[in-house]
Amino acid sequence: MVTLSTLRAVNPDDFEQAADGYHAVSSAAGAAKDRLANEIIARSMPVHGRDDAVAGLVGQAADAARKRLQRLADNYHYTQVECGLVRAVLNGFAADLHAAKQKLDAALDDATASGFTVTSDGSVTFPSAGERVDGRTPEGGTAVSYGDPAANGLADQAAHLDPNPHHARAKDCADRIAEALREAEEADETWAPKLRALKAQNDLTVSHADWADVHSDQEAVQQGADRYLAQGDIPDGRPPRENAAWWNDLTDEQRADYTALYPSSIGALDGIPSDVRDEANRAVLAQTRGHYETQLAALPAKPAFDPYNQPGLSEDVTWRDRQARVLDWEEKYGAEHDRLTKALTGMEAIDRRIDNTGRNGLPEAYVLGFDAEGNGRAIIANGNPDTADHTAVFVPGTGSNLAKAENDIERMGLLWRASSANPGAGDVATITWIGYDAPQEIPLAASASYADKGAESLSSFMEGLEASQPREGGSHYTTIGHSYGSTLIGYSDARGDLRTDDVIVAGSPGLGPWATHASDMHVPDGHVWSAEADEDYVPDGGRFFHGAADQPTLDRERIVPSDKEFGAHRISTGDPGAPGYVTGHSDYWREESVSLRNQAKIVTGDYDQVTTVDD
Amino acid sequence: MVDARVSGIRALIDENAGGNTDAATATPAASPWDEGGRSDLNSDTRLWNTASSGVDSLRDTLKPAVTKLDDGRRGLGPGDTAVTGLLTGAAQTDVHDTWARYLDLLARESAELSDKLTKAGSDHYANEEAVAAAFRQQLTKPEEPTSVLGLPPFGVHAFPSW
């Protein structure tokens, strides 16, 4: 029960100051985690040079040391996220308490102004007043507010019927006082358990269960926080410049609390700074991984199916019975098991990339997008696109999803290294953008619907990169599409709102029906590049579905960007027998390949150094 | 903060690239690994020490924050009305204590790591295996809750190992 004297005595500012303390800890912990990953651990990482020479610390001692440091970083990450939640809880409670106090103070002021006395239990005493009845002035009394609505209704009636005019007003004061106390009590009872759930652990292991707990803690906090900071106020599906404007208008405190309370929404906002998206998405990633791991552990184990009887097992259990058990398990748990393990594979790949910062020169990683639902989303940057001189965005093709992110993440690591090595490259960022639902199998890739649906997401993302650049002039952008990803780029470009300076398409089955020539695209003339390696059959196989033609015509006459007539610069993918030669549909980013090096030259704007097939 | 990161990583890249542009034509500048198959002891020592001072400096990052956390106890002490009269206030004092304890644990763990990193870069450990074992050994322990008598809970360190 929150008493009148308590509500009068407490100061919501004290809770806000406590909240500030947790915010300071959260920020410092985040900084510590980043320094460990991006400096301390990174600088010790092995870097393989020429002739098997290695710089950095190698061996079991170094590995053991890095493992300990990584665990420390995990502890700081946990601290960052949990303290962020504590701060939001305390701010939320302070806001509710403040509102209740304001209500109380207004009622108390009215009572005092009317010459009433408020007793310690909230009842309001009033003096005698009013027109004489039977020769006597109506007596004073005490107005009491009752919790029970029926009783209170009767008391109200009595107050209004009383010839003493003070009674009704005093009753009103008493009711408002009681309401203020009830609101304070409701807030107190709502927030206290949520706060208690945010106690710090007392060990150095940050387990999957710990992160799963953070996940459920956050959900609990979100439920109470709506009055303080509503999720509905976060822009949803709006253009990046609107998102950027919304973010800019927030106070630092609001930004911190929105990020702590609603990291999935904040992490998905194109147009806000990359380090904010990274912080939000890493919180989501850690929590989701913990959540999924615990769910997976809770599934019963798949029964072993051994067609031959084990010694000691009853002869009555035939292989048919065992098979039946396996099939039964498949029916009950198979789909769920599959969903969880696939998503976890993708999450592990992202975590591995984060942990590998510094290895062979990999720069800091930014998680610009993450979602485990459905095909999933993974948008991972090497280097910070907000401050880079050159930024490349890679759109993968058929079959890409969160589960298979590892390969696509690695490709951009390789492109980063190749691009950064170009003289005068400056700061480079390369981004793996698994930001749309790609067709998962070849037959489905015949449909344009995926490109059509995903086009807006790509446009929004590219525009968002521009919007979050803090300086004039900004970055130089290259958008790279592989296979169906190039079709998506074509659809994005056709919308007219794809913000990019260069487009590279590798193994493209076509850019959609609109561009029969590079000059049809909105990309600046001379800045469309295509690559088709020997034995890559996708361009020819796909041209009927995604190639362009002036009129509907036989498939042979449909144009894809690696055709000479299309008019793009056709990048060389090497010569047979010579070093750096690649073939097939999927090798365009092979380390040290001509193809990779050429792409790197485009990324850093060294166009005159690109080798083409039409020289 | 971003600048420090970027310049740190760039320094690493510059060191490793050695100013190389095209792999086929450039001659590598003198770099730590030109002496042969492995990096020499001096650069290892330097790396261990760099890691150690990096961990040390985390203290500078955390300390002001811990102070601010402590400042947040104003008006929310055990005898204050906010604590005696509000469930959330009472919860805050308990929650605060857990975070103070946990951050202290992390500070102690950092100190242990910093010390071991320095030792790894010196002659302290006999060989690489000993260094690895040192990092696997966990000296920093959470505070044990004490019983009424101030003794550790029964069963902990109560019996010598045979």
Tab-separated table of C-alpha atoms in Angstrom, chain A residues 224-394:
chain	number	residue	atom	x	y	z
A	224	GLY	CA	4.788	-1.951	-18.517
A	225	ALA	CA	6.586	0.669	-20.536
A	226	ASP	CA	3.899	1.605	-22.977
A	227	ARG	CA	2.769	4.611	-21.014
A	228	TYR	CA	6.314	5.861	-20.616
A	229	LEU	CA	7.640	5.168	-24.099
A	230	ALA	CA	5.283	3.584	-26.589
A	231	GLN	CA	6.519	1.192	-29.238
A	232	GLY	CA	3.823	2.578	-31.486
A	233	ASP	CA	5.674	5.891	-31.590
A	234	ILE	CA	8.575	4.313	-33.438
A	235	PRO	CA	8.184	4.914	-37.189
A	236	ASP	CA	7.259	1.751	-39.055
A	237	GLY	CA	7.610	1.404	-42.819
A	238	ARG	CA	8.420	5.076	-43.210
A	239	PRO	CA	11.122	6.468	-45.541
A	240	PRO	CA	14.638	6.675	-44.118
A	241	ARG	CA	14.711	10.465	-44.018
A	242	GLU	CA	11.655	10.395	-41.754
A	243	ASN	CA	13.318	7.842	-39.505
A	244	ALA	CA	16.424	10.017	-39.360
A	245	ALA	CA	14.375	13.106	-38.517
A	246	TRP	CA	12.487	11.255	-35.779
A	247	TRP	CA	15.729	10.011	-34.249
A	248	ASN	CA	17.322	13.462	-34.396
A	249	ASP	CA	14.429	14.980	-32.477
A	250	LEU	CA	14.763	12.592	-29.567
A	251	THR	CA	16.675	13.436	-26.412
A	252	ASP	CA	19.690	11.298	-25.542
A	253	GLU	CA	17.653	9.767	-22.760
A	254	GLN	CA	14.816	8.807	-25.074
A	255	ARG	CA	17.233	7.323	-27.576
A	256	ALA	CA	18.844	5.168	-24.913
A	257	ASP	CA	15.501	3.989	-23.573
A	258	TYR	CA	13.986	3.247	-26.988
A	259	THR	CA	17.078	1.209	-27.868
A	260	ALA	CA	16.939	-0.692	-24.594
A	261	LEU	CA	13.187	-1.336	-24.723
A	262	TYR	CA	12.570	-1.990	-28.396
A	263	PRO	CA	15.836	-3.076	-29.992
A	264	SER	CA	14.194	-5.029	-32.842
A	265	SER	CA	12.280	-1.982	-34.006
A	266	ILE	CA	15.211	0.388	-33.607
A	267	GLY	CA	17.683	-1.993	-35.252
A	268	ALA	CA	15.547	-2.188	-38.364
A	269	LEU	CA	15.289	1.554	-38.944
A	270	ASP	CA	17.024	2.606	-42.154
A	271	GLY	CA	18.420	6.102	-41.747
A	272	ILE	CA	19.589	6.043	-38.148
A	273	PRO	CA	23.298	5.812	-37.269
A	274	SER	CA	25.003	2.477	-37.844
A	275	ASP	CA	26.401	2.217	-34.347
A	276	VAL	CA	22.893	2.550	-32.920
A	277	ARG	CA	21.567	-0.177	-35.227
A	278	ASP	CA	24.535	-2.338	-34.286
A	279	GLU	CA	23.912	-1.961	-30.561
A	280	ALA	CA	20.231	-2.737	-30.951
A	281	ASN	CA	20.713	-5.703	-33.275
A	282	ARG	CA	23.454	-7.235	-31.162
A	283	ALA	CA	21.132	-7.187	-28.181
A	284	VAL	CA	18.463	-8.904	-30.285
A	285	LEU	CA	21.003	-11.386	-31.644
A	286	ALA	CA	22.278	-12.379	-28.196
A	287	GLN	CA	18.821	-12.693	-26.714
A	288	THR	CA	17.420	-14.581	-29.690
A	289	ARG	CA	20.316	-16.995	-29.697
A	290	GLY	CA	19.865	-17.691	-25.996
A	291	HIS	CA	16.137	-18.097	-26.478
A	292	TYR	CA	16.477	-20.482	-29.438
A	293	GLU	CA	19.221	-22.524	-27.772
A	294	THR	CA	17.109	-23.097	-24.691
A	295	GLN	CA	14.097	-23.988	-26.823
A	296	LEU	CA	16.223	-26.458	-28.769
A	297	ALA	CA	17.574	-27.988	-25.583
A	298	ALA	CA	14.016	-28.420	-24.354
A	299	LEU	CA	13.013	-30.559	-27.332
A	300	PRO	CA	13.264	-34.277	-26.680
A	301	ALA	CA	16.266	-35.841	-28.351
A	302	LYS	CA	15.723	-37.542	-31.665
A	303	PRO	CA	15.544	-41.298	-31.077
A	304	ALA	CA	18.467	-43.136	-32.601
A	305	PHE	CA	17.525	-45.358	-35.448
A	306	ASP	CA	19.802	-48.325	-35.609
A	307	PRO	CA	18.322	-51.086	-37.735
A	308	TYR	CA	20.330	-53.713	-35.922
A	309	ASN	CA	19.449	-54.708	-32.419
A	310	GLN	CA	21.838	-53.564	-29.721
A	311	PRO	CA	23.029	-56.199	-27.248
A	312	GLY	CA	20.883	-56.115	-24.170
A	313	LEU	CA	17.834	-54.634	-25.841
A	314	SER	CA	14.681	-56.643	-25.829
A	315	GLU	CA	14.112	-58.662	-28.966
A	316	ASP	CA	10.545	-57.380	-28.932
A	317	VAL	CA	11.621	-53.926	-30.008
A	318	THR	CA	11.952	-54.419	-33.727
A	319	TRP	CA	13.511	-52.051	-36.182
A	320	ARG	CA	10.023	-51.209	-37.273
A	321	ASP	CA	9.231	-49.989	-33.779
A	322	ARG	CA	12.365	-47.896	-33.739
A	323	GLN	CA	11.583	-46.490	-37.132
A	324	ALA	CA	8.095	-45.687	-35.939
A	325	ARG	CA	9.567	-43.785	-33.018
A	326	VAL	CA	11.778	-41.763	-35.289
A	327	LEU	CA	8.890	-40.973	-37.599
A	328	ASP	CA	6.780	-40.039	-34.635
A	329	TRP	CA	9.480	-37.663	-33.400
A	330	GLU	CA	9.782	-36.176	-36.885
A	331	GLU	CA	6.077	-35.502	-36.974
A	332	LYS	CA	5.977	-33.887	-33.559
A	333	TYR	CA	9.283	-32.041	-33.393
A	334	GLY	CA	10.959	-32.257	-36.782
A	335	ALA	CA	9.825	-28.921	-38.146
A	336	GLU	CA	10.597	-27.043	-34.954
A	337	HIS	CA	14.002	-28.695	-34.628
A	338	ASP	CA	14.771	-27.764	-38.203
A	339	ARG	CA	13.673	-24.166	-37.789
A	340	LEU	CA	15.715	-23.670	-34.635
A	341	THR	CA	18.908	-25.334	-35.856
A	342	LYS	CA	18.827	-23.458	-39.157
A	343	ALA	CA	18.366	-20.093	-37.493
A	344	LEU	CA	21.086	-20.917	-34.959
A	345	THR	CA	23.506	-21.788	-37.755
A	346	GLY	CA	23.051	-18.297	-39.114
A	347	MET	CA	23.397	-16.688	-35.694
A	348	GLU	CA	26.572	-18.616	-35.030
A	349	ALA	CA	27.974	-17.375	-38.334
A	350	ILE	CA	27.286	-13.775	-37.375
A	351	ASP	CA	28.823	-14.278	-33.922
A	352	ARG	CA	31.875	-15.867	-35.512
A	353	ARG	CA	32.327	-12.852	-37.738
A	354	ILE	CA	32.091	-10.537	-34.734
A	355	ASP	CA	34.612	-12.638	-32.829
A	356	ASN	CA	36.983	-12.659	-35.784
A	357	THR	CA	37.519	-8.916	-35.822
A	358	GLY	CA	41.214	-8.374	-36.316
A	359	ARG	CA	41.932	-11.801	-37.737
A	360	ASN	CA	43.717	-11.281	-41.045
A	361	GLY	CA	42.913	-7.631	-40.769
A	362	LEU	CA	39.126	-7.835	-40.592
A	363	PRO	CA	37.750	-4.493	-39.384
A	364	GLU	CA	35.045	-3.975	-36.781
A	365	ALA	CA	31.703	-5.536	-37.661
A	366	TYR	CA	28.343	-3.759	-37.555
A	367	VAL	CA	25.118	-5.719	-37.391
A	368	LEU	CA	22.810	-3.412	-39.336
A	369	GLY	CA	19.959	-5.882	-39.505
A	370	PHE	CA	18.958	-9.125	-37.860
A	371	ASP	CA	15.813	-11.178	-37.677
A	372	ALA	CA	15.461	-14.896	-37.062
A	373	GLU	CA	11.906	-15.268	-38.315
A	374	GLY	CA	11.134	-16.983	-41.618
A	375	ASN	CA	14.010	-16.864	-44.079
A	376	GLY	CA	15.649	-14.429	-41.702
A	377	ARG	CA	17.567	-11.238	-42.159
A	378	ALA	CA	21.277	-10.593	-41.765
A	379	ILE	CA	22.862	-7.293	-42.728
A	380	ILE	CA	26.489	-7.326	-41.677
A	381	ALA	CA	28.991	-4.549	-42.408
A	382	ASN	CA	32.758	-4.690	-42.346
A	383	GLY	CA	33.775	-1.191	-41.273
A	384	ASN	CA	31.383	1.672	-40.541
A	385	PRO	CA	29.426	2.828	-43.603
A	386	ASP	CA	28.557	6.113	-41.851
A	387	THR	CA	32.144	7.260	-42.022
A	388	ALA	CA	33.528	5.281	-44.951
A	389	ASP	CA	34.819	6.883	-48.126
A	390	HIS	CA	33.615	3.921	-50.167
A	391	THR	CA	30.744	1.585	-49.343
A	392	ALA	CA	29.748	-1.586	-51.180
A	393	VAL	CA	26.455	-3.383	-50.623
A	394	PHE	CA	26.169	-7.011	-51.732
